[in-house]
XYZ file of C-alpha atoms in Angstrom:
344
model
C 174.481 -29.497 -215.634
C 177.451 -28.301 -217.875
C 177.511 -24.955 -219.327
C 175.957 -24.484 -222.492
C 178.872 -25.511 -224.876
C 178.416 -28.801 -223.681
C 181.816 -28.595 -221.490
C 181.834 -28.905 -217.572
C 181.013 -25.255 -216.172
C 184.266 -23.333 -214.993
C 184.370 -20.286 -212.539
C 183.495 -17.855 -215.765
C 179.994 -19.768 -216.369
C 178.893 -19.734 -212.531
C 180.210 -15.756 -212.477
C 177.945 -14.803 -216.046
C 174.907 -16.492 -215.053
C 174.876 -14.987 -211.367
C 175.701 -11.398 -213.119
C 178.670 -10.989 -211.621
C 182.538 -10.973 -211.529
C 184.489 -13.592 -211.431
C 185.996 -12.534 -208.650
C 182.765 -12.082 -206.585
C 182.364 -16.085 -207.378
C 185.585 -16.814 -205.303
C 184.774 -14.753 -202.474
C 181.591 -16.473 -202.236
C 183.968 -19.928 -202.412
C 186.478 -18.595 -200.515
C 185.794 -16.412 -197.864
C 181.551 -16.144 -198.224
C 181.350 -14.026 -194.915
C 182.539 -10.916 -197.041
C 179.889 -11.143 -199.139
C 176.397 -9.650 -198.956
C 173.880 -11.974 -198.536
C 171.980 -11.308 -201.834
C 174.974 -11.930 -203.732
C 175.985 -14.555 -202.147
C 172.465 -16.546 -202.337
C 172.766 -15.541 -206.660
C 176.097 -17.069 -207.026
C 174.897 -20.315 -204.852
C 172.245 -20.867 -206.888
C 174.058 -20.597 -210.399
C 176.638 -22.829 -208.400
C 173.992 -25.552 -207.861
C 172.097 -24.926 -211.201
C 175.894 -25.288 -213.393
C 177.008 -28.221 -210.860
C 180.049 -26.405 -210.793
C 182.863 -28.057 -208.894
C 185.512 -25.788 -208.024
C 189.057 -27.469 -208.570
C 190.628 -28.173 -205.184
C 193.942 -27.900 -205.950
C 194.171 -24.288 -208.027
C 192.319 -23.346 -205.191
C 194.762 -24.662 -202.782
C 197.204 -22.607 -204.590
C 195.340 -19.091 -204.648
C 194.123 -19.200 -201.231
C 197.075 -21.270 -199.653
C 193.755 -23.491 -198.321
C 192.681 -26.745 -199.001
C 188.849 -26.160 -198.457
C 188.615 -28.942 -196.126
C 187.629 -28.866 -192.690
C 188.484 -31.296 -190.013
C 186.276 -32.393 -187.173
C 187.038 -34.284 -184.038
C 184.203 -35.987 -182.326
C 183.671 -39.232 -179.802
C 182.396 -42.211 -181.978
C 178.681 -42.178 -180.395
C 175.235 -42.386 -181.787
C 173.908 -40.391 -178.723
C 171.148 -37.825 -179.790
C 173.315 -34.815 -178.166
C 176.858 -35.546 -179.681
C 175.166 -36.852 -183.186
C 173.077 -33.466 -183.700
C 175.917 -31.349 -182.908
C 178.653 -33.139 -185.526
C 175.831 -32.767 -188.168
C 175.355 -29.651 -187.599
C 178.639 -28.364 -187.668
C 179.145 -30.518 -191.122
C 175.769 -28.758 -192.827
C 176.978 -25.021 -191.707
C 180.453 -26.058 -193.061
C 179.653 -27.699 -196.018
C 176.920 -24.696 -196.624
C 179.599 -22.124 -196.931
C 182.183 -24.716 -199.901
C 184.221 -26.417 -197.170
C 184.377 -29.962 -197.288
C 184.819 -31.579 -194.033
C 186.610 -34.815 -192.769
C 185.911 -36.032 -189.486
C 188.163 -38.267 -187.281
C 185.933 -40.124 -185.070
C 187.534 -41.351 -181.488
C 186.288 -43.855 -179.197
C 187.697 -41.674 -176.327
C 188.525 -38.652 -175.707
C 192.166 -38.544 -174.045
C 194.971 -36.578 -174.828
C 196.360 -39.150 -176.494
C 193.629 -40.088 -179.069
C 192.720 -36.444 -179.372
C 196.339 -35.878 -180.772
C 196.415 -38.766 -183.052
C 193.050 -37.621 -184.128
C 194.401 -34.054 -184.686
C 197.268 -35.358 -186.405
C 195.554 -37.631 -188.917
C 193.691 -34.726 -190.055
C 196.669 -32.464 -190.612
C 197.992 -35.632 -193.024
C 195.314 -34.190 -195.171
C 195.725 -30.756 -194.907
C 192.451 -29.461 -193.025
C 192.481 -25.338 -192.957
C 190.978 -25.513 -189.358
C 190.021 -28.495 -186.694
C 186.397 -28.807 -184.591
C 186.809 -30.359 -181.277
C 184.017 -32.031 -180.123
C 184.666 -32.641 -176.409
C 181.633 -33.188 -173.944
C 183.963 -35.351 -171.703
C 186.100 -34.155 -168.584
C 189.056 -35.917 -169.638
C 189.496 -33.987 -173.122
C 190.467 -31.091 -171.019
C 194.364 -31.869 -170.896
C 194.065 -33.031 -174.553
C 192.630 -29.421 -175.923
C 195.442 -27.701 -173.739
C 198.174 -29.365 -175.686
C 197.056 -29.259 -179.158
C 199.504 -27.726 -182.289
C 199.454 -24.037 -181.573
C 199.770 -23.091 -185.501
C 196.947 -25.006 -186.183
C 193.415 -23.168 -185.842
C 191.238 -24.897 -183.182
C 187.527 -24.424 -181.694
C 186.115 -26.851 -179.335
C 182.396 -27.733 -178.923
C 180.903 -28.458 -175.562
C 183.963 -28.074 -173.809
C 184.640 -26.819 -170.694
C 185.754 -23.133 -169.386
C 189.718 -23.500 -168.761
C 190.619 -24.362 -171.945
C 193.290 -22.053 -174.454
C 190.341 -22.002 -177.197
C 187.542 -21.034 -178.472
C 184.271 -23.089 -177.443
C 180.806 -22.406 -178.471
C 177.914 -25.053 -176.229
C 174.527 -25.015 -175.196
C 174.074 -23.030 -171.459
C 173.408 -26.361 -169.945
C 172.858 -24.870 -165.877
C 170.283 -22.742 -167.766
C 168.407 -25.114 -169.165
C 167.996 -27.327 -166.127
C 167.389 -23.965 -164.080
C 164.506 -23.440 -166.539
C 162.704 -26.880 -166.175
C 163.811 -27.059 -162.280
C 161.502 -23.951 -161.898
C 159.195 -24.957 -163.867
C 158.587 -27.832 -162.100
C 158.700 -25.695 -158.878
C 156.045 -23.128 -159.985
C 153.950 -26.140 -160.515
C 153.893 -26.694 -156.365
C 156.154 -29.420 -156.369
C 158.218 -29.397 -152.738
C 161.240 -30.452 -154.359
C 162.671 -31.986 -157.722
C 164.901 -35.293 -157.596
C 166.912 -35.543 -160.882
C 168.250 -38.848 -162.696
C 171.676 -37.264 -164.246
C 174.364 -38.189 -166.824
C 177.965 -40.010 -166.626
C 179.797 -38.536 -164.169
C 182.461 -37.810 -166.819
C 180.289 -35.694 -168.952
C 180.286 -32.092 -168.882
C 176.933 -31.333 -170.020
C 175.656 -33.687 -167.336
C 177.637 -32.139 -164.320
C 176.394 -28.533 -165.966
C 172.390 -29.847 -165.271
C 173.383 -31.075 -162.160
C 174.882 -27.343 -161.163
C 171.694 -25.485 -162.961
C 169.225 -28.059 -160.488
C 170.963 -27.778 -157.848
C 171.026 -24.003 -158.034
C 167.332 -23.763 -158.263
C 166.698 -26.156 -155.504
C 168.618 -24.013 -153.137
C 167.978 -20.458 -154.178
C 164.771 -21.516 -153.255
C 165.627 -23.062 -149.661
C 164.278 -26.676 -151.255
C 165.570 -29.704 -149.987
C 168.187 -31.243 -152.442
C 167.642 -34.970 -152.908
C 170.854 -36.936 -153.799
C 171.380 -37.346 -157.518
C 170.762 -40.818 -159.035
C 173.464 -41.422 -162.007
C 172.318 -42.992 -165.160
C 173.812 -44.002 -168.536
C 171.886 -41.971 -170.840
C 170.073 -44.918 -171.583
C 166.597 -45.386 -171.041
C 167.684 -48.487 -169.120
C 169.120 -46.720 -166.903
C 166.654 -44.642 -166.484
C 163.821 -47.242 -165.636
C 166.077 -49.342 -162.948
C 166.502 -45.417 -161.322
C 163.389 -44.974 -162.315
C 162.031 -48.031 -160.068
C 163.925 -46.637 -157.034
C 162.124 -43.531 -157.035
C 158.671 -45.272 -157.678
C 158.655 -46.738 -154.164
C 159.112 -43.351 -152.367
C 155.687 -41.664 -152.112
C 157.433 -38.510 -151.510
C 158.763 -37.928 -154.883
C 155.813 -36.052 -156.772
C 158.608 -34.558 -159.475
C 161.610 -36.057 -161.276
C 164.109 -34.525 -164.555
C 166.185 -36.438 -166.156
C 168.876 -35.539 -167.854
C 167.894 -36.571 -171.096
C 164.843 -37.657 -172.813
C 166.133 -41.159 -173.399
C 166.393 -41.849 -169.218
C 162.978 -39.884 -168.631
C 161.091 -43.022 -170.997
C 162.307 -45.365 -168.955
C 161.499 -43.478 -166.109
C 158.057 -42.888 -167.678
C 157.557 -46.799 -167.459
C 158.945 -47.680 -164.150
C 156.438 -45.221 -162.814
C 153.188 -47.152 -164.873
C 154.315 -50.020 -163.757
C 154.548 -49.121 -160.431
C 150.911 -47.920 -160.963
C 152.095 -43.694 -160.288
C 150.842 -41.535 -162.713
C 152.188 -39.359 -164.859
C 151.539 -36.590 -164.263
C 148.433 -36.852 -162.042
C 150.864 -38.329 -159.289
C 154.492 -37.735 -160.445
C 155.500 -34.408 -162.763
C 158.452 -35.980 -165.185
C 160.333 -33.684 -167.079
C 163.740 -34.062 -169.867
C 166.656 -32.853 -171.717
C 167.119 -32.626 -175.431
C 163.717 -32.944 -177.256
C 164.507 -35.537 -179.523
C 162.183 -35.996 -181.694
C 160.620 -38.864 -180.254
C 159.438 -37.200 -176.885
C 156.431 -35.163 -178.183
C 154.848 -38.854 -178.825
C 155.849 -40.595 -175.440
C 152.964 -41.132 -172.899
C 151.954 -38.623 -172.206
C 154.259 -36.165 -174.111
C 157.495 -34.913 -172.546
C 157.857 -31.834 -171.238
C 161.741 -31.033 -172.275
C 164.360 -28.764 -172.974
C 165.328 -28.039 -176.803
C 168.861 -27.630 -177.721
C 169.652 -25.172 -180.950
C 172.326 -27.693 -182.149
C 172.167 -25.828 -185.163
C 173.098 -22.875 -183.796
C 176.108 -24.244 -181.828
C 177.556 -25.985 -185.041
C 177.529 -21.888 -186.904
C 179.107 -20.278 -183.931
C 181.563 -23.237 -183.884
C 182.237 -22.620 -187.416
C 182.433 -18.868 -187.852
C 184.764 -19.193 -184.851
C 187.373 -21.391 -186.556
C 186.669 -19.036 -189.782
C 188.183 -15.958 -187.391
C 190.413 -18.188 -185.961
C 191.836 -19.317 -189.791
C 192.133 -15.517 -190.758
C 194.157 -14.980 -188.029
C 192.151 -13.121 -185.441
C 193.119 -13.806 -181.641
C 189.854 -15.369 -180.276
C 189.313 -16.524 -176.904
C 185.120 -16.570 -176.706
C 182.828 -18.487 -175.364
C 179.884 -18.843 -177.484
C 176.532 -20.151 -175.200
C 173.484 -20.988 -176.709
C 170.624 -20.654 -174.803
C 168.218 -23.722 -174.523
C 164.078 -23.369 -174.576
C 161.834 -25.009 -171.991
C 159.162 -26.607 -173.769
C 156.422 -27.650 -172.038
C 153.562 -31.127 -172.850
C 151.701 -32.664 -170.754
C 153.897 -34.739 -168.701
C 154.080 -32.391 -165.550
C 151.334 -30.934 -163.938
C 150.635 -29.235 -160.657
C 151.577 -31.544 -157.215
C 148.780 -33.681 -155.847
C 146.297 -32.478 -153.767
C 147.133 -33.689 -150.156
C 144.602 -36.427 -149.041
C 141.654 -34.722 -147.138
C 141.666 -36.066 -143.220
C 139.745 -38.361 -141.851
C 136.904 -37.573 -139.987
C 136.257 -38.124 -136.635
């Protein structure tokens, strides 16, 4: 919509219809934080209603920013690493920035620099790292000190900022659950070995399991893929011990869901299966998953309003963890009653 002369709408027309200075409008543009919320929500909406498009480069030369946020991420279409990067795009692009993302097909200190780089060619303000994988360690410690950094999913010994999901409590969570169900012991079908989030379910399951004085069955490592998890899944479908299994992800836990049918074990009458993520296919699996949830969307605004302290300046070294829910369906249920003796 243009403004009612008929000419594209300019910073004046957003800051009459919203009732407010003109000033206010840039704030809201510029630094939206520093605005109350009310306000803020007014000028939006005369923003959207005007289809007002702020010029980038008068901008540029007020602020000294370009408005454009960079993002670093691992070329995947995994559920985890997908549903963070939009996330961090919709809180960015929610607040005016306009984001580029450089996507790698590894994470090394190499490609993570390169990556870094390219984005500096077009001026970003600030730079979202996100690095699930052990090996972007070394990369994140030698990054371009004047430029403002967060990472995502990283690990602990790292110079920046990080905001991530509490990964050892979410597998603590379905661990127990699966224990206060009367389940001896849990065996768990995990991630890469190279993945941080995987090794961080390994640490909460493990935890459980001995806090509890359980045995610890060795971990079987998958893919993420359900095929991985059905070929693991058919290893654990010959042992008539295992009564409980979690996978690290929701994707492994279907195939384990159909080595078990086709082994004829049921789920959960025999075995208790349980996941990690709650895509949005696992409340319609056979039977429904029980799973952990992930606030992605939460992890993508602390990773944002992170870099937005870290842009004005402010010396931040936080870790930001986001606690995941347990949420439980019908795919675990209490152990199996032993078989009654024989009589004599």
């Amino acid at each position: 919509m243009k403004s009612r002369d008929g000419r594209p709408a300019v910073l004046m027309d957003v800051a009459m219809l919203a009732g407010v200075s003109a000033m206010t409008v840039s704030r809201v543009l510029n630094a939206p934080d520093r605005v109350r919320a009310e306000t803020r929500a007014r000028v939006l909406a005369a923003v959207q209603e005007l289809d007002y498009r702020p010029n980038q480069a008068a901008r540029q030369l007020v602020t000294g920013r370009s408005g454009v946020l960079g993002v670093v991420s691992i070329d995947t279409t995994l559920y985890g690493p997908a549903s963070t990067l939009y996330c961090i795009e919709q809180a960015a692009r929610n607040a005016g920035f306009n984001v580029s993302i450089a996507s790698l097909p590894s994470l090394t200190r190499r490609s993570m620099e390169e990556g870094v780089e390219r984005l500096r060619d077009q001026a970003v303000d600030g730079v979202i790292i996100v690095a699930p994988h052990e090996s972007a360690a070394d990369g994140l410690r030698h990054l371009p000190a004047e430029m403002p950094v967060v990472a995502v999913d990283a690990g602990d010994d790292i110079p920046v900022p990080v905001a991530k999901v509490d990964q050892r409590t979410g597998a603590a969570r379905a661990t127990r659950h699966l224990l206060s169900l009367g389940h001896h012991t849990v065996w768990h079908v995990a991630g890469p070995a190279d993945w941080l989030d995987a090794n961080g379910r390994i640490e909460g399951w493990r935890g459980v399991l001995e806090s509890a004085d359980r045995p610890v069955p060795e971990v079987l490592r998958g893919d993420w893929s359900s095929r991985s998890g059905y070929q693991l899944g058919q290893e654990l479908a010959r042992d008539p011990e295992v009564t409980a299994v979690f996978a690290a992800n929701d994707q492994m836990a279907l195939g384990v869901l159909r080595a078990l049918r086709e082994a004829g074990r049921r789920v959960p009458e025999d075995v208790s299966v349980a996941g990690f993520d709650d895509i949005p296919e696992s409340a319609y699996f056979w039977p429904p998953l029980t799973t952990v949830r992930q606030d992605f969307g939460e992890v993508g605004r602390h990773a944002f309003h992170l870099l937005l302290d870290r842009m004005a300046g402010a010396s931040v070294d936080a870790r930001r963890l986001v606690e995941p829910e347990l949420v439980v369906r019908e795919s675990t249920a209490p152990t199996p009653a032993p078989a009654p003796a024989p009589e004599e």
